[in-house]
Amino acid sequence: MADDDDFHGTHPASPRPDAVPVRWAEVQNRPLPARVRGYTCECLSMVFEDCRAGGQGFIRRYDRSVFPWAIAESPRIRVGDAEALWRQLINGEAR
C-alpha cells in the first residue's frame, strides 16, 4: 500500500528573512501557454511552476488561497537565470 508521502511533490522552504523579492506581475486573463519543467506540491495553497516559452524562462505562481486563484509570473529571463531563480524559490532564498 502506498504511503501518503509518496504522492507529494516538492515543498519549497519558507522564505528566509533575507530572501530576494521577485517582481511578480499579475496575469489578468488566462496565462499564455508554456512548457512546465517543474512544479511544487499541489497540497499547498501557493503553487509554483518552472516555465519555458519562446526561448526564455520564468516562474508562474498560483495563489489558491483566494477565489478566483491569483496568478502571477516572474519576468521572462534567460533560461539559466530562470533555473537559478527556481532553486532560490525552492530553497527559501527568494519570495
CSV table of C-alpha atoms in Angstrom, one decimal:
chain,number,residue,atom,x,y,z
A,1,MET,CA,0.0,0.0,0.0
A,2,ALA,CA,1.4,3.5,-0.9
A,3,ASP,CA,2.2,6.0,1.8
A,4,ASP,CA,0.5,9.4,1.5
A,5,ASP,CA,4.0,10.9,1.3
A,6,ASP,CA,4.5,9.1,-2.0
A,7,PHE,CA,2.1,11.4,-3.7
A,8,HIS,CA,3.6,14.7,-2.6
A,9,GLY,CA,5.8,16.9,-4.8
A,10,THR,CA,8.4,19.4,-3.8
A,11,HIS,CA,7.6,21.6,-0.9
A,12,PRO,CA,9.5,24.9,-1.1
A,13,ALA,CA,11.2,26.1,2.1
A,14,SER,CA,9.7,29.1,3.9
A,15,PRO,CA,11.2,32.3,2.6
A,16,ARG,CA,14.2,33.4,4.7
A,17,PRO,CA,14.3,37.0,6.2
A,18,ASP,CA,16.9,37.9,3.7
A,19,ALA,CA,15.1,36.3,0.7
A,20,VAL,CA,15.3,38.3,-2.6
A,21,PRO,CA,12.0,39.7,-3.7
A,22,VAL,CA,10.7,38.6,-7.1
A,23,ARG,CA,8.9,41.2,-9.2
A,24,TRP,CA,5.7,39.3,-9.7
A,25,ALA,CA,3.3,40.5,-12.4
A,26,GLU,CA,-0.3,39.6,-12.1
A,27,VAL,CA,-1.8,37.7,-15.0
A,28,GLN,CA,-5.0,39.4,-15.9
A,29,ASN,CA,-6.7,36.8,-18.1
A,30,ARG,CA,-5.5,33.3,-19.0
A,31,PRO,CA,-1.8,32.6,-18.7
A,32,LEU,CA,-0.1,32.1,-22.1
A,33,PRO,CA,1.0,28.5,-22.9
A,34,ALA,CA,4.3,27.4,-21.6
A,35,ARG,CA,6.3,24.2,-21.1
A,36,VAL,CA,6.3,23.4,-17.4
A,37,ARG,CA,9.7,22.0,-16.3
A,38,GLY,CA,9.0,21.6,-12.6
A,39,TYR,CA,6.3,22.4,-10.1
A,40,THR,CA,5.7,22.4,-6.3
A,41,CYS,CA,3.3,20.2,-4.4
A,42,GLU,CA,-0.4,20.6,-5.2
A,43,CYS,CA,-1.3,20.2,-1.5
A,44,LEU,CA,-0.1,23.8,-0.8
A,45,SER,CA,-2.2,26.9,-1.3
A,46,MET,CA,0.8,28.6,-3.1
A,47,VAL,CA,1.9,26.5,-6.1
A,48,PHE,CA,4.9,27.5,-8.4
A,49,GLU,CA,5.7,26.3,-11.9
A,50,ASP,CA,9.1,26.5,-13.6
A,51,CYS,CA,8.2,27.5,-17.1
A,52,ARG,CA,9.8,27.9,-20.5
A,53,ALA,CA,8.4,29.8,-23.5
A,54,GLY,CA,9.9,31.5,-26.6
A,55,GLY,CA,13.4,30.5,-25.6
A,56,GLN,CA,13.1,32.2,-22.2
A,57,GLY,CA,12.3,31.0,-18.7
A,58,PHE,CA,10.1,32.3,-15.9
A,59,ILE,CA,8.2,31.2,-12.8
A,60,ARG,CA,4.5,31.1,-12.6
A,61,ARG,CA,2.8,31.4,-9.2
A,62,TYR,CA,-0.7,30.3,-8.3
A,63,ASP,CA,-2.2,31.7,-5.1
A,64,ARG,CA,-5.1,29.3,-4.4
A,65,SER,CA,-6.0,30.8,-1.0
A,66,VAL,CA,-8.3,33.3,-2.9
A,67,PHE,CA,-11.0,32.8,-5.4
A,68,PRO,CA,-10.6,33.0,-8.2
A,69,TRP,CA,-7.0,32.0,-8.0
A,70,ALA,CA,-4.5,34.8,-8.3
A,71,ILE,CA,-1.9,34.0,-11.0
A,72,ALA,CA,1.4,35.9,-11.3
A,73,GLU,CA,4.6,35.5,-13.3
A,74,SER,CA,8.2,36.5,-12.7
A,75,PRO,CA,9.9,38.4,-15.5
A,76,ARG,CA,10.9,36.4,-18.5
A,77,ILE,CA,14.6,35.9,-18.3
A,78,ARG,CA,17.5,33.8,-19.7
A,79,VAL,CA,16.9,30.1,-19.1
A,80,GLY,CA,20.0,29.8,-16.9
A,81,ASP,CA,18.8,32.7,-14.8
A,82,ALA,CA,15.3,31.2,-14.5
A,83,GLU,CA,16.8,27.9,-13.3
A,84,ALA,CA,18.7,29.8,-10.6
A,85,LEU,CA,15.5,31.7,-9.6
A,86,TRP,CA,13.7,28.3,-9.3
A,87,ARG,CA,16.4,27.0,-7.0
A,88,GLN,CA,16.2,30.2,-4.9
A,89,LEU,CA,12.4,29.8,-4.5
A,90,ILE,CA,12.7,26.1,-3.6
A,91,ASN,CA,15.4,26.9,-1.0
A,92,GLY,CA,13.6,29.9,0.5
A,93,GLU,CA,16.2,32.4,-0.9
A,94,ALA,CA,13.6,34.2,-3.0
A,95,ARG,CA,10.0,35.3,-2.3
